[in-house]
């Protein structure tokens, strides 16, 4: 495993390049197929509203998959991720319009740990609201 | 209705092996829009020290969640799946999942709690390869929201 970021080059507070990830209904249908999660709250507006949601929402695991890209794009080698966890605090609501939704993700180094590993804390928002809580990854740097 | 606490610690038998296909990894990477070559290009993956293409970090959830379905659908446990939402998700990796892996999942109920009428279920999925080596552990917290008063 060969991260392109060196442990000695990062400090607590080092910011990772932030990213924006657009998501629309087609994205969700595609993710449903690839992941095998066909829960209708992710593609059927009528069903979503019947169970009390404002509209179709993104798969939490889709948001989790996007958020870690800030880390894996930074280090280059996705195999250098040692731990990754999130709390799903709010749904990403995806309207059926020309825009869909956008998931904004930023991250910074929160702690330097043993064995060349660091903890990165991620922030993910959509429509100005935090959608993930306790979003943390531990990665092994070079 | 509160879930039966005696299920805490219960471990379910390992699943049949799931074979990780390189085209399934590609499909997943494309679905999340991730162009990292380690997911699709064997040479790029090898240059990073992996024997073959690897899967994105959250790919394994599809496998562990299917295994957790056995717990969720256990009629003796009696969870109302129509009211379940995904609360937390965490992974600890020994190594990345890669093409050609034949993975089994052993699910254990770690905790059952009741808060404000919600049932909270923590499930741990231990993922092993064909050689019996530990690959990754997935922790999934499911919350069954309290039923509305009739």
Coordinates of C-alpha atoms in Angstrom, one line a residue:
Chain A
X1 CA 0.0 0.0 0.0
X2 CA 1.5 3.2 -1.1
X3 CA -0.2 6.5 -0.3
X4 CA 1.2 9.5 -2.2
X5 CA 1.0 11.6 0.9
X6 CA 3.8 11.4 3.5
X7 CA 3.1 11.2 7.2
X8 CA 5.8 13.8 7.9
X9 CA 4.2 16.3 5.5
X10 CA 0.9 16.5 7.3
X11 CA 0.0 18.2 10.5
X12 CA -3.2 18.3 12.6
X13 CA -5.3 20.8 10.8
X14 CA -4.0 20.0 7.3
X15 CA -7.0 20.4 5.0
X16 CA -7.8 18.0 2.2
X17 CA -9.1 19.3 -1.1
X18 CA -12.8 19.7 -0.8
X19 CA -15.2 18.2 -3.4
X20 CA -18.8 18.6 -4.6
X21 CA -20.6 15.5 -5.8
X22 CA -23.8 16.0 -7.8
X23 CA -26.6 13.5 -7.4
X24 CA -29.8 13.2 -9.4
X25 CA -32.5 10.5 -9.8
X26 CA -30.4 8.7 -12.5
X27 CA -27.5 8.5 -10.1
X28 CA -29.7 6.8 -7.5
X29 CA -31.1 4.3 -10.0
X30 CA -27.6 3.4 -11.1
X31 CA -26.4 3.1 -7.5
X32 CA -29.4 1.0 -6.6
X33 CA -28.4 -1.4 -9.4
X34 CA -24.7 -1.5 -8.5
X35 CA -25.3 -1.9 -4.8
X36 CA -28.3 -4.1 -4.8
X37 CA -30.3 -1.7 -2.6
X38 CA -33.6 -1.3 -4.3
X39 CA -35.5 0.3 -1.4
X40 CA -38.2 2.4 -3.2
X41 CA -37.5 5.4 -0.9
X42 CA -34.5 5.9 -3.3
X43 CA -36.4 6.0 -6.6
X44 CA -40.2 6.1 -6.0
X45 CA -41.4 9.6 -5.0
X46 CA -44.9 8.3 -4.1
X47 CA -43.6 5.7 -1.8
X48 CA -41.1 8.1 -0.2
X49 CA -43.8 10.6 0.6
X50 CA -46.1 7.8 1.9
X51 CA -43.5 6.9 4.5
X52 CA -43.1 10.5 5.6
X53 CA -40.1 11.7 3.7
X54 CA -40.1 15.0 1.9
X55 CA -39.1 13.4 -1.4
X56 CA -36.9 10.6 -2.8
X57 CA -33.6 10.5 -0.7
X58 CA -30.2 9.3 -1.6
X59 CA -28.9 6.0 -0.2
X60 CA -26.9 6.8 2.9
X61 CA -24.3 4.4 1.6
X62 CA -24.1 6.5 -1.6
X63 CA -23.3 9.5 0.5
X64 CA -20.7 7.5 2.5
X65 CA -19.1 6.3 -0.7
X66 CA -18.8 9.9 -2.0
X67 CA -17.5 11.3 1.2
X68 CA -14.5 8.9 1.4
X69 CA -13.4 10.0 -2.1
X70 CA -12.1 13.2 -0.6
X71 CA -9.7 10.9 1.3
X72 CA -8.9 8.4 -1.4
X73 CA -8.3 11.1 -4.0
X74 CA -5.9 12.8 -1.6
X75 CA -3.9 9.7 -0.8
X76 CA -4.2 8.0 -4.2
X77 CA -4.4 4.4 -2.9
X78 CA -7.9 3.5 -1.6
X79 CA -6.2 0.4 0.0
X80 CA -4.6 2.8 2.6
X81 CA -7.9 3.3 4.3
X82 CA -7.7 1.5 7.6
X83 CA -11.0 2.5 9.2
X84 CA -14.0 4.5 8.0
X85 CA -17.2 5.3 9.9
X86 CA -20.2 7.7 9.6
X87 CA -23.5 8.5 11.3
X88 CA -26.4 9.2 9.0
X89 CA -27.9 12.3 10.5
X90 CA -30.0 13.8 7.8
X91 CA -31.1 12.4 4.4
X92 CA -29.9 13.9 1.1
X93 CA -33.2 14.9 -0.6
X94 CA -33.0 14.5 -4.4
X95 CA -35.8 16.3 -6.2
X96 CA -36.9 15.3 -9.7
X97 CA -35.8 18.5 -11.4
X98 CA -32.9 19.6 -13.7
X99 CA -30.6 20.0 -10.7
X100 CA -31.0 17.2 -8.3
X101 CA -28.8 17.7 -5.2
X102 CA -25.2 18.3 -4.4
X103 CA -23.2 16.7 -1.6
X104 CA -20.3 19.0 -0.4
X105 CA -17.5 17.2 1.4
X106 CA -14.5 18.7 3.1
X107 CA -11.9 17.0 5.4
X108 CA -9.0 17.8 7.6
X109 CA -6.4 15.9 9.6
X110 CA -7.7 15.7 13.2
X111 CA -5.0 13.5 14.8
X112 CA -1.7 11.9 14.0
X113 CA -1.7 8.3 15.2
X114 CA 0.8 5.4 15.4
X115 CA 2.2 3.5 12.4
X116 CA 2.1 6.4 10.0
X117 CA -1.7 6.7 10.3
X118 CA -3.7 9.8 10.7
X119 CA -7.4 10.4 11.5
X120 CA -9.3 12.5 9.0
X121 CA -12.6 14.2 10.0
X122 CA -15.0 14.7 7.2
X123 CA -17.8 17.2 6.9
X124 CA -20.6 16.4 4.4
X125 CA -23.5 18.8 3.7
X126 CA -26.3 19.0 1.3
X127 CA -28.6 22.1 0.8
X128 CA -26.7 23.7 3.7
X129 CA -27.5 20.9 6.2
X130 CA -25.0 18.4 7.6
X131 CA -25.9 15.0 6.3
X132 CA -23.2 12.9 8.1
X133 CA -22.0 13.1 11.7
X134 CA -19.0 11.5 13.3
X135 CA -17.6 11.0 9.8
X136 CA -14.0 9.8 10.3
X137 CA -11.4 7.8 8.5
X138 CA -8.1 6.5 9.6
X139 CA -5.6 6.2 6.7
X140 CA -2.0 4.9 6.5
X141 CA 0.3 7.4 4.9
X142 CA 3.7 6.8 3.3
Chain B
X1 CA -42.4 -3.6 21.1
X2 CA -38.9 -3.9 22.7
X3 CA -36.7 -6.6 21.1
X4 CA -35.7 -9.6 23.1
X5 CA -32.4 -8.8 24.9
X6 CA -31.4 -12.5 24.9
X7 CA -30.5 -12.1 21.2
X8 CA -27.4 -10.0 22.2
X9 CA -24.3 -12.0 21.4
X10 CA -26.0 -14.3 19.0
X11 CA -23.8 -15.3 16.1
X12 CA -25.4 -16.5 12.8
X13 CA -23.7 -19.2 10.7
X14 CA -21.2 -17.9 8.0
X15 CA -22.8 -17.1 4.6
X16 CA -22.0 -19.0 1.4
X17 CA -19.0 -17.4 -0.3
X18 CA -19.6 -14.2 -2.4
X19 CA -17.1 -14.0 -5.3
X20 CA -16.0 -10.5 -6.0
X21 CA -16.0 -9.9 -9.7
X22 CA -13.9 -7.3 -11.4
X23 CA -16.8 -6.1 -13.5
X24 CA -18.9 -5.8 -10.4
X25 CA -16.2 -3.6 -8.9
X26 CA -16.1 -1.5 -12.1
X27 CA -19.9 -1.2 -12.1
X28 CA -19.9 0.0 -8.4
X29 CA -17.0 2.5 -9.0
X30 CA -18.8 3.9 -12.0
X31 CA -22.1 4.2 -10.0
X32 CA -20.3 6.4 -7.4
X33 CA -18.5 8.3 -10.2
X34 CA -15.1 7.3 -8.9
X35 CA -12.4 7.1 -11.6
X36 CA -9.6 5.9 -9.4
X37 CA -7.6 3.4 -11.6
X38 CA -7.0 1.0 -8.7
X39 CA -10.6 -0.1 -9.2
X40 CA -10.4 -0.9 -12.9
X41 CA -6.8 -1.2 -14.0
X42 CA -4.9 -4.2 -12.8
X43 CA -1.5 -2.6 -13.6
X44 CA -2.4 0.5 -11.7
X45 CA -3.5 -1.6 -8.7
X46 CA -0.3 -3.6 -8.9
X47 CA 1.7 -0.4 -9.0
X48 CA 0.1 0.4 -5.6
X49 CA 1.1 -3.0 -4.3
X50 CA -2.2 -4.9 -4.7
X51 CA -2.3 -8.3 -6.5
X52 CA -5.4 -7.3 -8.5
X53 CA -7.9 -4.5 -8.8
X54 CA -9.4 -3.5 -5.4
X55 CA -12.9 -2.5 -4.5
X56 CA -13.9 1.0 -3.2
X57 CA -14.0 1.1 0.7
X58 CA -17.8 0.9 1.0
X59 CA -18.3 -1.8 -1.7
X60 CA -18.3 -4.6 0.9
X61 CA -21.4 -3.2 2.5
X62 CA -23.5 -4.9 -0.2
X63 CA -22.2 -8.2 1.0
X64 CA -22.4 -7.6 4.8
X65 CA -25.8 -6.1 4.6
X66 CA -27.2 -9.0 2.7
X67 CA -25.7 -11.2 5.5
X68 CA -27.3 -8.9 8.1
X69 CA -30.6 -9.6 6.4
X70 CA -30.6 -13.0 8.1
X71 CA -30.6 -11.2 11.4
X72 CA -33.1 -8.5 10.4
X73 CA -35.5 -11.1 9.0
X74 CA -35.1 -13.6 11.9
X75 CA -38.8 -14.1 12.8
X76 CA -37.8 -14.9 16.4
X77 CA -36.2 -11.5 16.7
X78 CA -39.3 -9.8 15.3
X79 CA -37.8 -6.6 13.9
X80 CA -40.3 -4.5 11.9
X81 CA -38.1 -3.9 8.8
X82 CA -40.5 -1.5 7.2
X83 CA -39.6 1.0 10.0
X84 CA -35.8 0.5 9.9
X85 CA -33.4 3.2 9.0
X86 CA -29.6 3.0 8.8
X87 CA -28.2 4.8 11.8
X88 CA -24.4 4.4 11.7
X89 CA -21.9 2.5 9.5
X90 CA -18.3 1.7 10.2
X91 CA -15.6 -0.5 8.7
X92 CA -12.2 -1.6 9.9
X93 CA -10.0 -3.0 7.1
X94 CA -7.2 -5.6 7.4
X95 CA -6.8 -5.3 3.7
X96 CA -8.9 -4.0 0.8
X97 CA -11.4 -6.3 -0.9
X98 CA -10.1 -7.3 -4.3
X99 CA -11.3 -9.0 -7.5
X100 CA -11.3 -12.8 -7.1
X101 CA -12.0 -12.8 -3.4
X102 CA -14.5 -15.4 -2.2
X103 CA -15.8 -13.8 1.0
X104 CA -18.0 -15.2 3.8
X105 CA -19.7 -13.1 6.4
X106 CA -20.4 -14.1 10.0
X107 CA -22.9 -11.8 11.6
X108 CA -23.2 -11.2 15.3
X109 CA -25.8 -9.1 17.2
X110 CA -23.6 -6.8 19.4
X111 CA -26.3 -4.8 21.1
X112 CA -30.0 -4.3 21.4
X113 CA -31.2 -1.0 22.9
X114 CA -34.6 0.7 23.2
X115 CA -34.7 4.5 23.2
X116 CA -37.8 6.6 23.1
X117 CA -39.7 3.6 21.7
X118 CA -37.1 3.0 19.0
X119 CA -35.4 -0.3 18.8
X120 CA -31.7 0.0 18.1
X121 CA -29.8 -3.0 16.8
X122 CA -26.0 -3.2 16.4
X123 CA -24.8 -5.9 14.0
X124 CA -21.1 -6.8 13.4
X125 CA -20.2 -8.6 10.2
X126 CA -16.8 -10.3 10.1
X127 CA -15.6 -10.9 6.6
X128 CA -13.1 -13.6 5.8
X129 CA -11.6 -14.8 2.5
X130 CA -11.3 -18.3 1.2
X131 CA -8.1 -19.0 3.1
X132 CA -9.9 -18.0 6.3
X133 CA -8.0 -14.7 6.6
X134 CA -9.8 -11.7 8.1
X135 CA -10.4 -9.0 5.5
X136 CA -12.7 -6.4 7.0
X137 CA -15.2 -6.0 9.8
X138 CA -18.4 -4.0 9.3
X139 CA -20.5 -2.5 12.1
X140 CA -24.1 -1.6 11.1
X141 CA -26.5 0.3 13.4
X142 CA -30.1 -0.1 12.5
X143 CA -32.9 1.9 14.1
X144 CA -36.5 0.7 13.9
X145 CA -38.6 3.8 14.5
X146 CA -41.4 3.5 17.0
X147 CA -44.7 2.7 15.5
X148 CA -47.2 5.6 15.5
X149 CA -50.1 5.2 18.0
X150 CA -53.1 3.8 16.2

